[in-house]
């Protein structure tokens, strides 16, 4: 019962803070634009926040291991809340400047680089004490709550902004983050050293050692394969978001295609959350991830070949289901093969992979769509995603056959 209570506290805090962030995404650019009069300044907070996350393999190696309990996670939440409150406080005093926006973004990025893997690791550890594969269940539902926020948060934010609550939304997010930290305080530290006895790496990490992301990957090729597949999907994600936006504009229906795709994707991801554990527990996790992202790539190809709102919505729904199942499969790999410090390192590494690959895709996405067109970009992105996932699947099947052959040869001798 204690593990269930702690899991619910962590999930409630994570879901509340993330939902507040989705609402605030609508208000933040408006506050900055009104106070500074600069369109270019509207992206300073988000852009600066990405820098500490991308650099976290170097600066956050020890700090990430420090966040191993609820009270320490609450300290990080306090720093994040201060970073969030800087913008509305400065706006209220008429002191909002580009330098302060950058400072807020850097503080926010530092908090994110520590809190996201820290909360996920605590949640997974709590699941381990609850029962077999409960760690994957909790991580999947954490991701599901995040997707609920993605689906309805912007709409709620738009309604609140239209009602005149723009500045207050920023304060609400800061309060929500503090609330998430207070909920996390109910989770004490249960420190373990290194891996579980049955991990695939076979290494033992002493209490004084701080594992690096690269070191934690040793002996875990399945994690590498999972990150390769997911990273590819994140790089090509721009084709879905930017591509559908451009496609709707070019066809004289601005916003319609993106709304259809995102609505379908959001609903599909909720279905995926409900069924993913049943799927990933019956299929080898790397195979499951490879098949899932292959199907997601095929969905994007369908959007490019038959670009109608109905096809985009249905394809987006199928893509949402498969992506959530694929993410759950990678969570299975990490939670079953690691614990303690190495698990926190791997979850931190996964956050870097997702952030870096998504940023890289958005960076090159605009020029690619401008040169190739939205439809061709969707087809190309889907092909690359499916191809990489297919190659990983082929590699895994080849390795499996080789292992079976060696096993039979050994028995025959």
Short mmCIF file of N, CA and C in Angstrom, two decimals, residues 11-93:
data_model
loop_
_atom_site.label_atom_id
_atom_site.label_comp_id
_atom_site.label_asym_id
_atom_site.label_seq_id
_atom_site.Cartn_x
_atom_site.Cartn_y
_atom_site.Cartn_z
N UNK A 11 2.75 10.43 -9.66
CA UNK A 11 1.96 10.60 -10.88
C UNK A 11 1.11 11.86 -10.82
N UNK A 12 0.50 12.11 -9.67
CA UNK A 12 -0.33 13.31 -9.52
C UNK A 12 0.51 14.57 -9.69
N UNK A 13 1.68 14.59 -9.08
CA UNK A 13 2.55 15.76 -9.21
C UNK A 13 3.02 15.95 -10.64
N UNK A 14 3.45 14.87 -11.27
CA UNK A 14 3.92 14.96 -12.65
C UNK A 14 2.82 15.41 -13.60
N UNK A 15 1.63 14.81 -13.45
CA UNK A 15 0.52 15.16 -14.34
C UNK A 15 0.06 16.60 -14.15
N UNK A 16 0.01 17.07 -12.90
CA UNK A 16 -0.43 18.44 -12.63
C UNK A 16 0.55 19.46 -13.19
N UNK A 17 1.85 19.24 -12.93
CA UNK A 17 2.86 20.18 -13.42
C UNK A 17 2.90 20.20 -14.95
N UNK A 18 2.79 19.03 -15.57
CA UNK A 18 2.85 18.99 -17.03
C UNK A 18 1.61 19.64 -17.64
N UNK A 19 0.43 19.40 -17.05
CA UNK A 19 -0.78 20.02 -17.57
C UNK A 19 -0.70 21.54 -17.46
N UNK A 20 -0.17 22.03 -16.34
CA UNK A 20 0.00 23.48 -16.18
C UNK A 20 0.95 24.03 -17.23
N UNK A 21 2.01 23.26 -17.54
CA UNK A 21 2.97 23.71 -18.55
C UNK A 21 2.31 23.79 -19.93
N UNK A 22 1.46 22.81 -20.27
CA UNK A 22 0.78 22.83 -21.57
C UNK A 22 -0.15 24.04 -21.70
N UNK A 23 -0.80 24.39 -20.60
CA UNK A 23 -1.68 25.57 -20.61
C UNK A 23 -0.86 26.84 -20.79
N UNK A 24 0.26 26.90 -20.08
CA UNK A 24 1.09 28.11 -20.08
C UNK A 24 1.78 28.34 -21.41
N UNK A 25 2.00 27.27 -22.19
CA UNK A 25 2.65 27.43 -23.49
C UNK A 25 1.93 28.44 -24.37
N UNK A 26 0.64 28.57 -24.18
CA UNK A 26 -0.13 29.55 -24.96
C UNK A 26 0.12 30.96 -24.45
N UNK A 27 0.26 31.12 -23.13
CA UNK A 27 0.36 32.45 -22.53
C UNK A 27 1.76 33.03 -22.57
N UNK A 28 2.79 32.20 -22.42
CA UNK A 28 4.15 32.71 -22.30
C UNK A 28 4.58 33.60 -23.47
N UNK A 29 4.42 33.16 -24.73
CA UNK A 29 4.84 34.04 -25.83
C UNK A 29 4.09 35.37 -25.85
N UNK A 30 2.82 35.33 -25.46
CA UNK A 30 2.02 36.56 -25.47
C UNK A 30 2.52 37.55 -24.43
N UNK A 31 2.86 37.05 -23.25
CA UNK A 31 3.38 37.93 -22.20
C UNK A 31 4.69 38.57 -22.64
N UNK A 32 5.56 37.75 -23.20
CA UNK A 32 6.86 38.26 -23.65
C UNK A 32 6.69 39.28 -24.77
N UNK A 33 5.80 38.99 -25.71
CA UNK A 33 5.58 39.91 -26.85
C UNK A 33 5.02 41.24 -26.37
N UNK A 34 4.07 41.18 -25.45
CA UNK A 34 3.46 42.41 -24.96
C UNK A 34 4.45 43.27 -24.18
N UNK A 35 5.33 42.63 -23.42
CA UNK A 35 6.25 43.37 -22.57
C UNK A 35 7.48 43.87 -23.31
N UNK A 36 7.97 43.10 -24.29
CA UNK A 36 9.21 43.47 -24.99
C UNK A 36 8.95 44.05 -26.37
N UNK A 37 7.79 43.73 -26.95
CA UNK A 37 7.50 44.19 -28.30
C UNK A 37 8.34 43.51 -29.37
N UNK A 38 9.03 42.42 -29.01
CA UNK A 38 9.92 41.72 -29.94
C UNK A 38 9.41 40.31 -30.19
N UNK A 39 9.17 39.98 -31.45
CA UNK A 39 8.77 38.63 -31.81
C UNK A 39 9.91 37.66 -31.56
N UNK A 40 11.14 38.11 -31.85
CA UNK A 40 12.30 37.25 -31.67
C UNK A 40 12.51 36.83 -30.22
N UNK A 41 12.08 37.65 -29.29
CA UNK A 41 12.28 37.34 -27.87
C UNK A 41 11.34 36.25 -27.37
N UNK A 42 10.27 35.96 -28.12
CA UNK A 42 9.28 35.00 -27.63
C UNK A 42 9.85 33.59 -27.49
N UNK A 43 10.91 33.26 -28.22
CA UNK A 43 11.48 31.92 -28.13
C UNK A 43 12.71 31.82 -27.26
N UNK A 44 13.07 32.92 -26.56
CA UNK A 44 14.30 32.91 -25.77
C UNK A 44 14.25 31.93 -24.60
N UNK A 45 13.12 31.86 -23.91
CA UNK A 45 13.02 30.98 -22.76
C UNK A 45 13.15 29.52 -23.20
N UNK A 46 12.36 29.14 -24.21
CA UNK A 46 12.41 27.77 -24.68
C UNK A 46 13.76 27.39 -25.27
N UNK A 47 14.34 28.31 -26.04
CA UNK A 47 15.64 28.03 -26.64
C UNK A 47 16.74 27.88 -25.60
N UNK A 48 16.75 28.79 -24.61
CA UNK A 48 17.76 28.71 -23.57
C UNK A 48 17.56 27.48 -22.70
N UNK A 49 16.31 27.07 -22.49
CA UNK A 49 16.04 25.90 -21.66
C UNK A 49 16.59 24.62 -22.27
N UNK A 50 16.71 24.57 -23.59
CA UNK A 50 17.22 23.37 -24.23
C UNK A 50 18.72 23.17 -24.06
N UNK A 51 19.45 24.26 -23.81
CA UNK A 51 20.92 24.17 -23.73
C UNK A 51 21.38 23.31 -22.57
N UNK A 52 20.92 23.55 -21.32
CA UNK A 52 21.38 22.68 -20.22
C UNK A 52 21.01 21.22 -20.40
N UNK A 53 19.86 20.96 -21.03
CA UNK A 53 19.45 19.57 -21.26
C UNK A 53 20.42 18.88 -22.21
N UNK A 54 20.78 19.58 -23.29
CA UNK A 54 21.69 18.99 -24.27
C UNK A 54 23.09 18.79 -23.69
N UNK A 55 23.49 19.67 -22.78
CA UNK A 55 24.82 19.57 -22.18
C UNK A 55 24.84 18.75 -20.90
N UNK A 56 23.70 18.21 -20.49
CA UNK A 56 23.62 17.51 -19.21
C UNK A 56 24.51 16.28 -19.10
N UNK A 57 24.85 15.56 -20.20
CA UNK A 57 25.77 14.42 -20.00
C UNK A 57 27.10 14.83 -19.38
N UNK A 58 27.47 16.09 -19.50
CA UNK A 58 28.74 16.55 -18.95
C UNK A 58 28.59 17.19 -17.58
N UNK A 59 27.66 18.14 -17.44
CA UNK A 59 27.58 18.87 -16.19
C UNK A 59 26.70 18.18 -15.14
N UNK A 60 25.75 17.34 -15.57
CA UNK A 60 24.76 16.80 -14.63
C UNK A 60 25.03 15.37 -14.20
N UNK A 61 26.21 14.85 -14.51
CA UNK A 61 26.48 13.44 -14.19
C UNK A 61 26.33 13.16 -12.70
N UNK A 62 26.94 13.98 -11.86
CA UNK A 62 26.84 13.79 -10.41
C UNK A 62 25.54 14.36 -9.87
N UNK A 63 25.12 15.50 -10.39
CA UNK A 63 23.90 16.14 -9.88
C UNK A 63 22.69 15.25 -10.11
N UNK A 64 22.67 14.53 -11.22
CA UNK A 64 21.54 13.64 -11.53
C UNK A 64 21.41 12.55 -10.48
N UNK A 65 22.57 12.03 -10.01
CA UNK A 65 22.53 10.97 -9.00
C UNK A 65 22.11 11.51 -7.63
N UNK A 66 22.29 12.81 -7.42
CA UNK A 66 21.89 13.41 -6.15
C UNK A 66 20.37 13.39 -5.98
N UNK A 67 19.63 13.48 -7.10
CA UNK A 67 18.16 13.52 -7.05
C UNK A 67 17.64 12.08 -6.94
N UNK A 68 17.79 11.50 -5.75
CA UNK A 68 17.40 10.11 -5.55
C UNK A 68 16.32 9.94 -4.49
N UNK A 69 15.64 11.02 -4.14
CA UNK A 69 14.55 10.95 -3.17
C UNK A 69 13.54 12.05 -3.45
N UNK A 70 12.35 11.89 -2.85
CA UNK A 70 11.33 12.90 -3.04
C UNK A 70 11.71 14.28 -2.53
N UNK A 71 12.27 14.40 -1.32
CA UNK A 71 12.67 15.72 -0.84
C UNK A 71 13.69 16.41 -1.74
N UNK A 72 14.64 15.66 -2.28
CA UNK A 72 15.62 16.27 -3.19
C UNK A 72 14.96 16.67 -4.51
N UNK A 73 14.00 15.87 -4.96
CA UNK A 73 13.25 16.26 -6.15
C UNK A 73 12.47 17.54 -5.88
N UNK A 74 12.00 17.71 -4.66
CA UNK A 74 11.27 18.93 -4.29
C UNK A 74 12.18 20.15 -4.33
N UNK A 75 13.46 19.98 -3.95
CA UNK A 75 14.41 21.09 -4.03
C UNK A 75 14.59 21.54 -5.48
N UNK A 76 14.72 20.57 -6.38
CA UNK A 76 14.83 20.91 -7.80
C UNK A 76 13.55 21.59 -8.29
N UNK A 77 12.40 21.11 -7.81
CA UNK A 77 11.13 21.73 -8.19
C UNK A 77 11.07 23.19 -7.74
N UNK A 78 11.63 23.49 -6.58
CA UNK A 78 11.65 24.87 -6.10
C UNK A 78 12.47 25.76 -7.03
N UNK A 79 13.63 25.26 -7.47
CA UNK A 79 14.46 26.03 -8.41
C UNK A 79 13.69 26.26 -9.71
N UNK A 80 13.01 25.22 -10.20
CA UNK A 80 12.22 25.35 -11.43
C UNK A 80 11.11 26.37 -11.26
N UNK A 81 10.45 26.33 -10.11
CA UNK A 81 9.36 27.27 -9.86
C UNK A 81 9.87 28.71 -9.83
N UNK A 82 11.04 28.93 -9.24
CA UNK A 82 11.63 30.27 -9.23
C UNK A 82 11.90 30.74 -10.66
N UNK A 83 12.43 29.82 -11.49
CA UNK A 83 12.70 30.17 -12.89
C UNK A 83 11.41 30.55 -13.61
N UNK A 84 10.35 29.81 -13.33
CA UNK A 84 9.06 30.10 -13.98
C UNK A 84 8.47 31.42 -13.49
N UNK A 85 8.64 31.71 -12.19
CA UNK A 85 8.05 32.92 -11.62
C UNK A 85 8.79 34.18 -12.02
N UNK A 86 10.04 34.04 -12.50
CA UNK A 86 10.80 35.23 -12.89
C UNK A 86 10.09 36.03 -13.97
N UNK A 87 9.49 35.33 -14.93
CA UNK A 87 8.88 36.03 -16.07
C UNK A 87 7.65 36.84 -15.65
N UNK A 88 6.64 36.25 -14.99
CA UNK A 88 5.50 37.09 -14.60
C UNK A 88 5.86 38.16 -13.57
N UNK A 89 6.82 37.85 -12.68
CA UNK A 89 7.22 38.85 -11.69
C UNK A 89 7.87 40.05 -12.36
N UNK A 90 8.78 39.79 -13.30
CA UNK A 90 9.44 40.88 -14.01
C UNK A 90 8.46 41.64 -14.88
N UNK A 91 7.53 40.90 -15.49
CA UNK A 91 6.51 41.56 -16.32
C UNK A 91 5.65 42.50 -15.48
N UNK A 92 5.28 42.05 -14.29
CA UNK A 92 4.46 42.88 -13.41
C UNK A 92 5.17 44.14 -12.95
N UNK A 93 6.51 44.06 -12.85
CA UNK A 93 7.29 45.22 -12.42
C UNK A 93 7.80 46.04 -13.59
#
